[in-house]
XYZ file of C-alpha atoms in Angstrom:
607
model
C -18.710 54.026 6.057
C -15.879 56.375 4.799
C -13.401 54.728 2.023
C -9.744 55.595 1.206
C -8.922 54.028 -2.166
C -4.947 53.876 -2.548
C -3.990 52.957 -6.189
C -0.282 53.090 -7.470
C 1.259 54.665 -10.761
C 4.412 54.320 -13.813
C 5.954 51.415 -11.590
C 4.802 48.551 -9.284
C 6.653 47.930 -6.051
C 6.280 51.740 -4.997
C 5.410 50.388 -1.642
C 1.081 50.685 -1.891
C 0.763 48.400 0.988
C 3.305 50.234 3.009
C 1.716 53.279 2.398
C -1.702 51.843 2.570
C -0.934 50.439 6.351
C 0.647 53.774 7.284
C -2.376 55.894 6.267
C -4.672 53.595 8.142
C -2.172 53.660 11.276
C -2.691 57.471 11.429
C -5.826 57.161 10.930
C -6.735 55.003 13.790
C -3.928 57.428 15.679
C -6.705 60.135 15.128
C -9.267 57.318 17.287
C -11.126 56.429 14.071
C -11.539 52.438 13.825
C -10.196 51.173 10.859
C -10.443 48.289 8.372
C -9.123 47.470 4.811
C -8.998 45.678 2.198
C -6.508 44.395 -1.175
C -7.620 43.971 -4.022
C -4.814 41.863 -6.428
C -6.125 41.720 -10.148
C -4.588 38.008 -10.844
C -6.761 35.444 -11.983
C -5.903 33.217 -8.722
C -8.699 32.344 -6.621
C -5.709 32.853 -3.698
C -2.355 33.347 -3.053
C -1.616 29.539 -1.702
C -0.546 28.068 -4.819
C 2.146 31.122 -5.500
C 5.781 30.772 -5.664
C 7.405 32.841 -3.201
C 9.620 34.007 -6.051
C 6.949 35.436 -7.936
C 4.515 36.532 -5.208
C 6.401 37.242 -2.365
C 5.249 35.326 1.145
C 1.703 33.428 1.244
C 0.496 35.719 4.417
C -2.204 33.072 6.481
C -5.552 34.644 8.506
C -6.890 33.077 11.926
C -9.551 31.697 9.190
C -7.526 30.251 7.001
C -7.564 32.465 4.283
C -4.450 32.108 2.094
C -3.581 35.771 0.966
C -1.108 38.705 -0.636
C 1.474 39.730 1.811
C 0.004 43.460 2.320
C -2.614 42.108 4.822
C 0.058 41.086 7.033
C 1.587 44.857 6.557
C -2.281 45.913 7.577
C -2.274 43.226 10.653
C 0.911 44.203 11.627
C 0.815 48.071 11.124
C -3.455 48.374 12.489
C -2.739 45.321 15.088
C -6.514 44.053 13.297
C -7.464 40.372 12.392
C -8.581 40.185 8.347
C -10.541 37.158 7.140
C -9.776 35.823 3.295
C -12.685 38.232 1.985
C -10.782 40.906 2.464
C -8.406 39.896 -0.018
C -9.995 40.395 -3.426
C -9.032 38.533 -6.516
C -10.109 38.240 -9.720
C -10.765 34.501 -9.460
C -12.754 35.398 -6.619
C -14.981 37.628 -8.778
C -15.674 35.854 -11.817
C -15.990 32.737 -9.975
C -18.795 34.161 -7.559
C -20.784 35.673 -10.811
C -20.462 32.594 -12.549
C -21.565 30.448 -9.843
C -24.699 32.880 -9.615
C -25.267 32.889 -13.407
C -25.062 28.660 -13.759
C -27.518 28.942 -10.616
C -30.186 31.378 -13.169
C -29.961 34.177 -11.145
C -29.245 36.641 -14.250
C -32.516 35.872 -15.121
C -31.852 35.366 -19.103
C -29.594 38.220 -19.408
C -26.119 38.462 -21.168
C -23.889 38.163 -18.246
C -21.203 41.075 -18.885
C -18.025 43.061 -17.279
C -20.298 46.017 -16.527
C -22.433 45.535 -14.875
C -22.049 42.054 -13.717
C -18.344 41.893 -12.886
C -18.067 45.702 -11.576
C -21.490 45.174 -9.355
C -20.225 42.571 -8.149
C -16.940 44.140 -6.952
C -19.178 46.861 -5.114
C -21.347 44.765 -3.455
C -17.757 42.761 -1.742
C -16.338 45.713 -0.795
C -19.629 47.108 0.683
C -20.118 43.534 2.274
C -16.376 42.965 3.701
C -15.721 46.881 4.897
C -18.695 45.876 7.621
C -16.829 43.066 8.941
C -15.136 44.227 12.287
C -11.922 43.270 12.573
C -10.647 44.832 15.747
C -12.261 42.837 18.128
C -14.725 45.199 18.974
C -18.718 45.257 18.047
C -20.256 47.139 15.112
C -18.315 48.201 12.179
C -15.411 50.132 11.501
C -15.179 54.054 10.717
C -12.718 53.607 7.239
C -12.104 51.006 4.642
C -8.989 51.187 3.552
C -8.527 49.851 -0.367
C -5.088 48.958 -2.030
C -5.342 48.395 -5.601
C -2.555 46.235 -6.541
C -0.867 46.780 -9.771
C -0.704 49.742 -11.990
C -2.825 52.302 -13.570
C -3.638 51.001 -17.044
C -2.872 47.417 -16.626
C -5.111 45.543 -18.226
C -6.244 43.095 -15.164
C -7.430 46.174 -13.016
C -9.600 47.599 -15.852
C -12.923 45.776 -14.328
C -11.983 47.239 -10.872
C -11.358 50.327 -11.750
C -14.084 51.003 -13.752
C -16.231 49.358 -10.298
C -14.450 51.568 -8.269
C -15.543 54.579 -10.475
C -18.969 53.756 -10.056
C -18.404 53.406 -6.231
C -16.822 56.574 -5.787
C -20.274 58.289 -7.141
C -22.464 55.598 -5.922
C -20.869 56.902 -2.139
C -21.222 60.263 -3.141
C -18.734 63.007 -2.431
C -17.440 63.271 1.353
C -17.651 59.360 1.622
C -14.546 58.536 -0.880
C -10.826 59.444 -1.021
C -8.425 58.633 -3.522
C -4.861 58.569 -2.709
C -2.485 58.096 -5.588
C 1.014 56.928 -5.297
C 2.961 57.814 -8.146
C 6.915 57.651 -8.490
C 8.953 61.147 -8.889
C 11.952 60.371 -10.268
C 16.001 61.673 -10.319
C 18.044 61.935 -13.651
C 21.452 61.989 -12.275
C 22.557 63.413 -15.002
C 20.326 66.659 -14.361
C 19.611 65.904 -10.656
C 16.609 67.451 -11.066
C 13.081 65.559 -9.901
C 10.921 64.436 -12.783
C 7.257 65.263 -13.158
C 6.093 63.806 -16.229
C 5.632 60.378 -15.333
C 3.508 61.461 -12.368
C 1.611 63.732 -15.228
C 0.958 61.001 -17.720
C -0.187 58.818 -14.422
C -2.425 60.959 -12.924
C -3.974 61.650 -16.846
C -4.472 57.965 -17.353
C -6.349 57.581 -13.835
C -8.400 60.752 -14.652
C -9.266 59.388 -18.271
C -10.099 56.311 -16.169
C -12.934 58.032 -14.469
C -11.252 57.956 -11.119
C -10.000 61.760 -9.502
C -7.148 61.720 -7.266
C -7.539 64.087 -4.162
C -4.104 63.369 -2.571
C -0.729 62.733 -4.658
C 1.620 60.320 -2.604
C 5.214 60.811 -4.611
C 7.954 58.532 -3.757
C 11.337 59.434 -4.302
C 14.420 59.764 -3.214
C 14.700 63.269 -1.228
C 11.418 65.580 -0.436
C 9.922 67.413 -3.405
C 11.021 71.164 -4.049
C 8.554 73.447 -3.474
C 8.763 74.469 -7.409
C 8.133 70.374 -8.122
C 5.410 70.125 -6.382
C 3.470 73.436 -7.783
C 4.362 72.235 -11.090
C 2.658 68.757 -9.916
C -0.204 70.727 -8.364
C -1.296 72.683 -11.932
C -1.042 69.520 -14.306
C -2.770 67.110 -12.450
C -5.206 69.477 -10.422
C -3.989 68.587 -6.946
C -3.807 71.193 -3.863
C -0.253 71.850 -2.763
C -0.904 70.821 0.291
C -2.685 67.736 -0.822
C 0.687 66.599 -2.475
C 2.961 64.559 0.397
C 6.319 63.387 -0.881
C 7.075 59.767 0.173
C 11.184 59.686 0.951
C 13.217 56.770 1.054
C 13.926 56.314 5.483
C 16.570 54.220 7.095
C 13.098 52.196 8.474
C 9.555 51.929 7.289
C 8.133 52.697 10.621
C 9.021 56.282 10.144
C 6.357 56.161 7.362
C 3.555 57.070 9.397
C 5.372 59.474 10.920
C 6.658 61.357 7.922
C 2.643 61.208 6.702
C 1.867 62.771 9.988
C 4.625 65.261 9.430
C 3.261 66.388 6.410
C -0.219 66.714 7.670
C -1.911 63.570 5.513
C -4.681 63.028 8.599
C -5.795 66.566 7.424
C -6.129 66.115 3.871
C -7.789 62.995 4.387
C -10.128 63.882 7.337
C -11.016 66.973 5.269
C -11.864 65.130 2.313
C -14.198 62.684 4.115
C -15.827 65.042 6.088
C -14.299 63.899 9.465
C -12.413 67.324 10.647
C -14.828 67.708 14.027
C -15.069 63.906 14.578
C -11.101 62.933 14.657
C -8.834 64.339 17.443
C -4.892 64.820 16.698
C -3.080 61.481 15.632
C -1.617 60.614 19.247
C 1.692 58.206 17.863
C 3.689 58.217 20.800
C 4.098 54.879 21.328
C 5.304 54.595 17.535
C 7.494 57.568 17.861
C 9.616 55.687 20.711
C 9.717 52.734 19.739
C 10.789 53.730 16.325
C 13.390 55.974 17.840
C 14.800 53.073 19.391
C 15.636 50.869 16.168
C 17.389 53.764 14.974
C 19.533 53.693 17.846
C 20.234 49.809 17.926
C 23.582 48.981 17.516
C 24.590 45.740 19.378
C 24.581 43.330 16.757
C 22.840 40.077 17.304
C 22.931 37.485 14.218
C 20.617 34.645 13.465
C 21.700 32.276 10.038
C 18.393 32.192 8.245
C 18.792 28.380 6.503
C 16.444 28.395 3.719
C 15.864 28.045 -0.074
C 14.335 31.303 -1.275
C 17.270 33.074 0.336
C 17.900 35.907 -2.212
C 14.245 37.083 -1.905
C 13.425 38.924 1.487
C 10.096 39.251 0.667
C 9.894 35.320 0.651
C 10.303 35.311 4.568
C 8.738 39.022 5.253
C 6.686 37.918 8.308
C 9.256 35.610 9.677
C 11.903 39.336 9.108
C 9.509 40.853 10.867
C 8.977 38.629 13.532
C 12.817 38.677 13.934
C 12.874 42.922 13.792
C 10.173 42.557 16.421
C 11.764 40.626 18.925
C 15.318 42.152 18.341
C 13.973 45.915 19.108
C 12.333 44.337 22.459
C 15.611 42.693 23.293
C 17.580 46.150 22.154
C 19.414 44.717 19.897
C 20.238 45.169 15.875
C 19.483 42.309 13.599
C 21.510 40.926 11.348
C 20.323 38.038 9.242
C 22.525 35.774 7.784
C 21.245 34.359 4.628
C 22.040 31.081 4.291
C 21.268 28.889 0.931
C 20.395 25.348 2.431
C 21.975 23.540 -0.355
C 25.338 25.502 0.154
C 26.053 23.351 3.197
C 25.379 19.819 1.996
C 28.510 17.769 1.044
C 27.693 17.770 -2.753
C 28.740 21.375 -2.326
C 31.913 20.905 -0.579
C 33.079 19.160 -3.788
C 31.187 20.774 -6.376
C 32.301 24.657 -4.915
C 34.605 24.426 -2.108
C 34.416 28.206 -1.328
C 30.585 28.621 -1.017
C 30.632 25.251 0.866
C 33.215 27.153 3.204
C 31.368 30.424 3.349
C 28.220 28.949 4.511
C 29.676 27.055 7.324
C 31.645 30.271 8.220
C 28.389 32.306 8.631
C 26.445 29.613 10.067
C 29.548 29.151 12.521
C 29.168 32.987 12.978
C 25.837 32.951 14.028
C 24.318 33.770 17.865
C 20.938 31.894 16.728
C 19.634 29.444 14.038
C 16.688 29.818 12.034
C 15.066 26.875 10.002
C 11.740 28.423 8.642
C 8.895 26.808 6.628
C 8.830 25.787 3.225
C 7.899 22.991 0.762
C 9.510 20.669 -1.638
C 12.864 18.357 -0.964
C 15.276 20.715 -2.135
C 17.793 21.795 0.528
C 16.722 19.539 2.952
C 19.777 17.876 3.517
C 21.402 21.093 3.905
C 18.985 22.241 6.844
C 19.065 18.882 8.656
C 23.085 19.840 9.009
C 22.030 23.415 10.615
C 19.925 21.942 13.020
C 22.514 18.944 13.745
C 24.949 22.223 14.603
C 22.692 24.064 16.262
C 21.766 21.045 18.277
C 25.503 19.406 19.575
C 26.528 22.877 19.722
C 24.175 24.575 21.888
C 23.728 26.956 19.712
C 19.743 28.452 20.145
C 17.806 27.020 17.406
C 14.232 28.089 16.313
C 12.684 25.711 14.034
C 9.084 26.600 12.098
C 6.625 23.975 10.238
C 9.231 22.081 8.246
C 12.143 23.372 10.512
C 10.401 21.574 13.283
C 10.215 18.761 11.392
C 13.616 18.901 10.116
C 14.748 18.785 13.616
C 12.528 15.366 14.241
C 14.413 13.950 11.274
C 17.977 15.036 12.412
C 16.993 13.807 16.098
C 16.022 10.488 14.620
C 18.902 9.776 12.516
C 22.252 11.069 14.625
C 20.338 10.349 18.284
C 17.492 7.136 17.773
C 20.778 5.735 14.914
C 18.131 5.216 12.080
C 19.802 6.524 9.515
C 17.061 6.679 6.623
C 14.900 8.037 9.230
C 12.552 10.549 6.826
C 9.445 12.489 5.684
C 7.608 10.735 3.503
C 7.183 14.191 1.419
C 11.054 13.495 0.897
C 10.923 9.835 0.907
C 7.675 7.842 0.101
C 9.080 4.524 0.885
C 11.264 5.319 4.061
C 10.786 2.259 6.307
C 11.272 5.205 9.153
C 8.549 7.521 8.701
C 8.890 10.119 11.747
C 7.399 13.000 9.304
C 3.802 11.337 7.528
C 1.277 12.952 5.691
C -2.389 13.993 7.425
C -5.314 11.783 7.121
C -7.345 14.794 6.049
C -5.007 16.304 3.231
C -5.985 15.989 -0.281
C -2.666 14.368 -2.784
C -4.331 15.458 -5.965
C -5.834 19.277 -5.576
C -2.905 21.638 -4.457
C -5.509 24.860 -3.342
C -7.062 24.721 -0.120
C -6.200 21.405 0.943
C -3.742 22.013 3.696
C -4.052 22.339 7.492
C -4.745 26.108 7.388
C -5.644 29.033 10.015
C -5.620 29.479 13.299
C -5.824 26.214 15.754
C -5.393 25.757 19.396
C -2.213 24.182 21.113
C -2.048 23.002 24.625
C 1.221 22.504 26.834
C 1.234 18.911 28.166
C 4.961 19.619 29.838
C 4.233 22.846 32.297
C 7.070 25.042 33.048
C 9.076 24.250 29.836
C 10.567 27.163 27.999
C 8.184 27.587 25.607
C 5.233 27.501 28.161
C 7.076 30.362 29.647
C 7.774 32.453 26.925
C 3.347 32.075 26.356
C 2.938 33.587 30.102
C 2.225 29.909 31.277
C -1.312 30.402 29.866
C -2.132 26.655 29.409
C -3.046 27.044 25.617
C -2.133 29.068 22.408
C -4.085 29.680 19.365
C -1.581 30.073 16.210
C -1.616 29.865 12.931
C -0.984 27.010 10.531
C 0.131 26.032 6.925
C 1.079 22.193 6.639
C 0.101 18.936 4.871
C 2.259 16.686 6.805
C 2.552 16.281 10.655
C 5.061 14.050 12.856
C 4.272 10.264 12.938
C 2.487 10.156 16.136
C 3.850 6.293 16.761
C 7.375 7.212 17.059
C 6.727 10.241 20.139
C 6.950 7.756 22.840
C 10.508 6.816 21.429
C 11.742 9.732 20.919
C 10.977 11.079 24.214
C 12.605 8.388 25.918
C 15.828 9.607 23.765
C 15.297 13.116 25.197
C 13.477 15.250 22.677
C 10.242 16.589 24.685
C 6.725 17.077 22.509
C 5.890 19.873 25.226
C 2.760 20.943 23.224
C -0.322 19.179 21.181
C -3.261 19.758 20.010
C -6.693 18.856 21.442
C -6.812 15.234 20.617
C -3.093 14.659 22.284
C -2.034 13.035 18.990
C -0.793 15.761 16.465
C 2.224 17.142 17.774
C 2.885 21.280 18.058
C 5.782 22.063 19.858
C 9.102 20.568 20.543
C 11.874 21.201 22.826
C 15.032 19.612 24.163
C 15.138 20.108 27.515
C 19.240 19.917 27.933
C 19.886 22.614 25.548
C 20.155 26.620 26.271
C 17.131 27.071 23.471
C 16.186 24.646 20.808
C 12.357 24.754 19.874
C 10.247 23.663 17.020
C 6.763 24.665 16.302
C 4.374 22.996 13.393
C 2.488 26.379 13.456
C 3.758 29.545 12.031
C 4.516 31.830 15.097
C 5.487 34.779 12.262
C 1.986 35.532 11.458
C 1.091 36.827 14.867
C 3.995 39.310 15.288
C 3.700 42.946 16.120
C 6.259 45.620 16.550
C 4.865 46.250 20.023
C 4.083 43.015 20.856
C 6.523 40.207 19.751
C 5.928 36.564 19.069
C 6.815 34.548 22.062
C 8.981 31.936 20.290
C 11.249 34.570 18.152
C 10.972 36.067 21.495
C 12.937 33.121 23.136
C 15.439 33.144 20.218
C 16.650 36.408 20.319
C 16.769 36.840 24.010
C 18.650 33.152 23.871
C 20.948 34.336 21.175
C 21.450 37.997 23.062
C 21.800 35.989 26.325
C 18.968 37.445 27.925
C 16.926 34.504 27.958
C 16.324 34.313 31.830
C 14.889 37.918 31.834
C 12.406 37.180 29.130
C 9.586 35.734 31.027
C 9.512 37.996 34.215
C 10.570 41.329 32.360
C 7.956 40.405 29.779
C 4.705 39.528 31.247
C 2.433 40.937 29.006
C 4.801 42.151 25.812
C 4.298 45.422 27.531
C 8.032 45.936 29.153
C 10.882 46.067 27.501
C 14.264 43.991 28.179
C 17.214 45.442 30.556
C 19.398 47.840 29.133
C 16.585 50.107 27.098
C 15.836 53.389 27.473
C 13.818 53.745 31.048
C 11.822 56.487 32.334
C 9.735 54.451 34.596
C 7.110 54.027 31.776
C 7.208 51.059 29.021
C 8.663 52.501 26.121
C 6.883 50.039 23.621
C 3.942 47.936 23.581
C 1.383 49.517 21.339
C -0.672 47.748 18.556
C 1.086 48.299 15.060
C 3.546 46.786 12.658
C 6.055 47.097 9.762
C 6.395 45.263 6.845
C 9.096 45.331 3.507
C 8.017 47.634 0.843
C 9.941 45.325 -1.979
C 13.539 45.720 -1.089
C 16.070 44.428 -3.158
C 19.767 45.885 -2.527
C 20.636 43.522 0.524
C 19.098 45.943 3.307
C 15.752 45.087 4.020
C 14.753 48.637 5.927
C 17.064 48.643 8.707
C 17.499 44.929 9.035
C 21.009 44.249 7.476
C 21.754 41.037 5.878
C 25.069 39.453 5.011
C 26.980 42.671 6.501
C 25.491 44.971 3.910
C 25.295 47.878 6.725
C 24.121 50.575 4.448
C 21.298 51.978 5.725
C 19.075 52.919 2.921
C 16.938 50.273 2.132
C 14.336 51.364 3.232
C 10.975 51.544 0.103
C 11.819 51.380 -2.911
């Protein structure tokens, strides 16, 4: 097993995972089979009981595993299924030695940092990097490892001190460090900065850790003169030094590593120069070639609570990005604040009352994604009221599908305090309840979670269609509370069709309304399956519903290998390979390439 450790320097949010997925996308371009692994130094056992404000998205595994939003930039970007091991904590660490120590297995000794802790550490990573994750037998060629944070925090010291040890416990031609460091600009001098990536590099080196490639980000490419001046203080080769450039779209990341010749430096250093062949990224090329080209606009109202934070809702972005460059069209989310469109606002602050309608009102589609928590709710049962008398193509996920049950219940059954009982304990109309198997004390690990099969009871419905008719689906979920299964039979005499269940009949999946252009609801989370060359069959149905293409979706698309009319043709599909992108911690608006609220400015690509 060969291991690429990627650790990050001066500030966080340099875009490690980004960079991370991009090196193992080349590398698996060069026919090497690839795995990896992120380590987050927090004391959290998992990411599950996170605020999306301070965490970014909780990312969920086919096993359930509740973890940092980077493996869903390494599922997306290496088209690979992780399991929760592969997310390292530090809860996870001291947890498993201290189980092990209570059970006497120290036998009498002072249980320490080093060795216990930083053994312990080498031994997961040794363990996990033999898990296959592509499907096939036997285990993969490279471990990728992200270190989150930054050199010299104080949370990573255990890890890096472990990975020391690994690096010579591996021995030389096994292990390559890649170090992402930040380069910057003084406007004032315009010229590119080399001392923080100095004192970095010095601090990793005191460390006991070597870098072999430098990976600077910054604004333009590095003068030659910067990067000789980089190459004598921190004892890098020129040519091991790539320069990381801000692009209009993070798929061109792989491509710019390519550029530079990174699959060199790092097949060189791990001994794998006969073994790989050229990185063949022609698939990527195209398809990223096309997004640059998009320009009809199509424009789904996001209507949500964390709507200032992209990263909040990266998989659902992405799912959205994927679907949109399959339909050939450009996305633009609108984000809209739940709570803006509630009647408390209308009095409270006309104007933002009014500007939420108006971009709802301007919308082609209608997004309601997951979340937890009452506030807003209000606010989102008014969206999907909209979408719903206005045949306006709605997509509703988790509590968006339940929000539509609600808003079904109350305008179309007439019960007016129709409710979840996560809103509403003592509704007398419970149409959302809470499981039988959920826990109402312990918040960790206590949901539905992972991946679980669906089966269409209503064949031929859209949704059905948009899944290539294939009976059953096996997504992912993330809920506590499910739809009261004594009030289906009423509401599908009203019209509102439960078109898919799980296996016992009684937990309901899917939801559609038959008389309108598009308006589904899933309990799962469709997001987390999402690839850029293979998009998630309900985003899918949106965009094509919200382009108008909805009718060529299922034949044009049998196996997410063709792409919709109107695309580049040369008799060959121009996209349908494994990979995906993900946000490298945007925050001016622009989420690379995928403009929101109008802000068409191109640049947001990793910061």
């Amino acid at each position: 097993m060969k291991y690429v450790l990627v650790t990050g320097g001066v500030v966080s949010g340099l875009g490690k995972g980004v960079t991370a997925s991009s090196i193992g996308l080349l590398l698996k371009a060069c026919g090497l089979r690839v795995t990896s692994i992120k380590i987050d130094p927090y004391l959290n056992t998992d990411a599950g009981t996170m605020s999306p404000f301070e965490h970014g998205e909780v990312f969920v595994l086919d096993d359930g595993g509740e973890v940092d939003l980077d493996l869903g930039n390494y599922e997306r970007f290496l088209d690979i299924k992780l399991t929760r091991d592969n997310n390292i904590t530090t809860g996870k660490i001291y947890q498993s030695v201290l189980d092990n120590e209570r059970k006497g297995d120290y036998l009498g000794k002072t249980v320490q940092v080093v060795p216990h802790i930083t053994d312990a550490i080498q031994k997961w990573i040794e363990r996990v990097a033999l898990i296959p994750v592509d499907g096939k037998e036997g285990p993969a060629d490279v471990c990728v490892i992200e270190l989150g944070g930054t050199i010299g925090d104080i949370e990573s010291m255990p890890f890096i001190e472990a990975l020391g040890q690994f690096s010579y416990h591996v021995g030389p031609g096994n292990f390559c460090l890649i170090h992402v460091s930040l380069v910057p600009v003084l406007n004032v001098v315009g010229e590119q900065k080399t001392k923080p990536t100095q004192h970095s590099v010095r601090g990793l080196r005191g460390l006991g850790l070597i870098p072999n490639i430098l990976a600077c980000r910054s604004t333009k490419a590095l003068e030659d003169n910067v990067k000789a001046k980089l190459s004598q203080f921190c004892h890098v080769a020129v040519e091991n030094i790539l320069t990381l450039y801000d692009v209009p779209n993070i798929w061109h990341i792989p491509l710019l590593l390519r550029d530079q010749k990174a699959h060199e430096a790092i097949l060189k250093e791990l001994n794998l120069i006969g073994v790989a062949r050229e990185p063949d990224l022609q698939e990527w090329t195209a398809r990223t070639r096309v997004y640059d080209i998009l320009h009809e606009p199509v424009r789904i109202a996001m209507v949500g609570k964390y709507t200032g934070l992209s990263d909040s809702y990266l998989s659902v972005l992405k799912a959205l990005l994927h679907a949109s460059v399959a339909c050939r069209r450009k996305l633009v989310v609108e984000w809209v604040a739940a709570g803006d469109l509630e009647d408390v606002t209308a009095k409270e602050a006309p104007d933002v009352y009014k500007n939420a309608w108006d971009l709802l009102k301007g919308s082609d589609g209608v997004l309601v994604p997951g979340g937890f928590g009452d506030r807003g709710v209000q606010g989102k049962i008014l969206a999907a009221k909209y979408a719903r008398e206005n045949k306006v193509p709605f997509l509703g996920v988790c509590l968006g599908m339940q929000i539509a049950v609600i808003e079904f219940a109350r305008s179309v059954l007439g019960l007016h305090d129709a409710n979840s009982t996560e809103f509403d304990p003592e509704t007398s109309h419970p149409c959302v309840i809470f499981m039988p198997e959920g826990s109402k004390t312990h918040m960790g690990g206590t949901m539905r979670v992972g991946s679980r099969r669906t089966y269409f009871k209503v064949p031929n419905c859209k949704s059905a269609k948009l899944y290539n008719n294939d009976g059953f689906v096996d997504e992912r979920h993330r809920h506590r509370y499910e739809v009261n299964p004594n009030m289906v039979q009423q509401f599908e005499n009203a019209g509102l069709s439960f078109v898919g269940r799980d296996e016992t009949g009684q937990r309901m999946e899917i939801i559609e309304l038959p008389s309108h252009p598009y308006f589904v609801g899933a309990q799962f989370h469709p997001e987390f399956k999402s690839r850029p060359g293979k998009p998630s069959a309900l985003f899918l149905g949106l965009i094509a519903a919200a382009s108008g293409q909805l009718d060529a979706v299922p034949q044009n698309y049998g196996h997410a290998s063709k792409l919709l009319p109107n695309g580049i043709g040369n008799g060959k599909p121009t996209v349908k390979t494994y990979q995906n992108g993900n946000a490298i911690k945007s925050s001016n608006g622009s989420l690379n390439g995928v403009y929101s609220n109008g802000n068409d400015n191109g640049n947001g690509a990793h910061h």
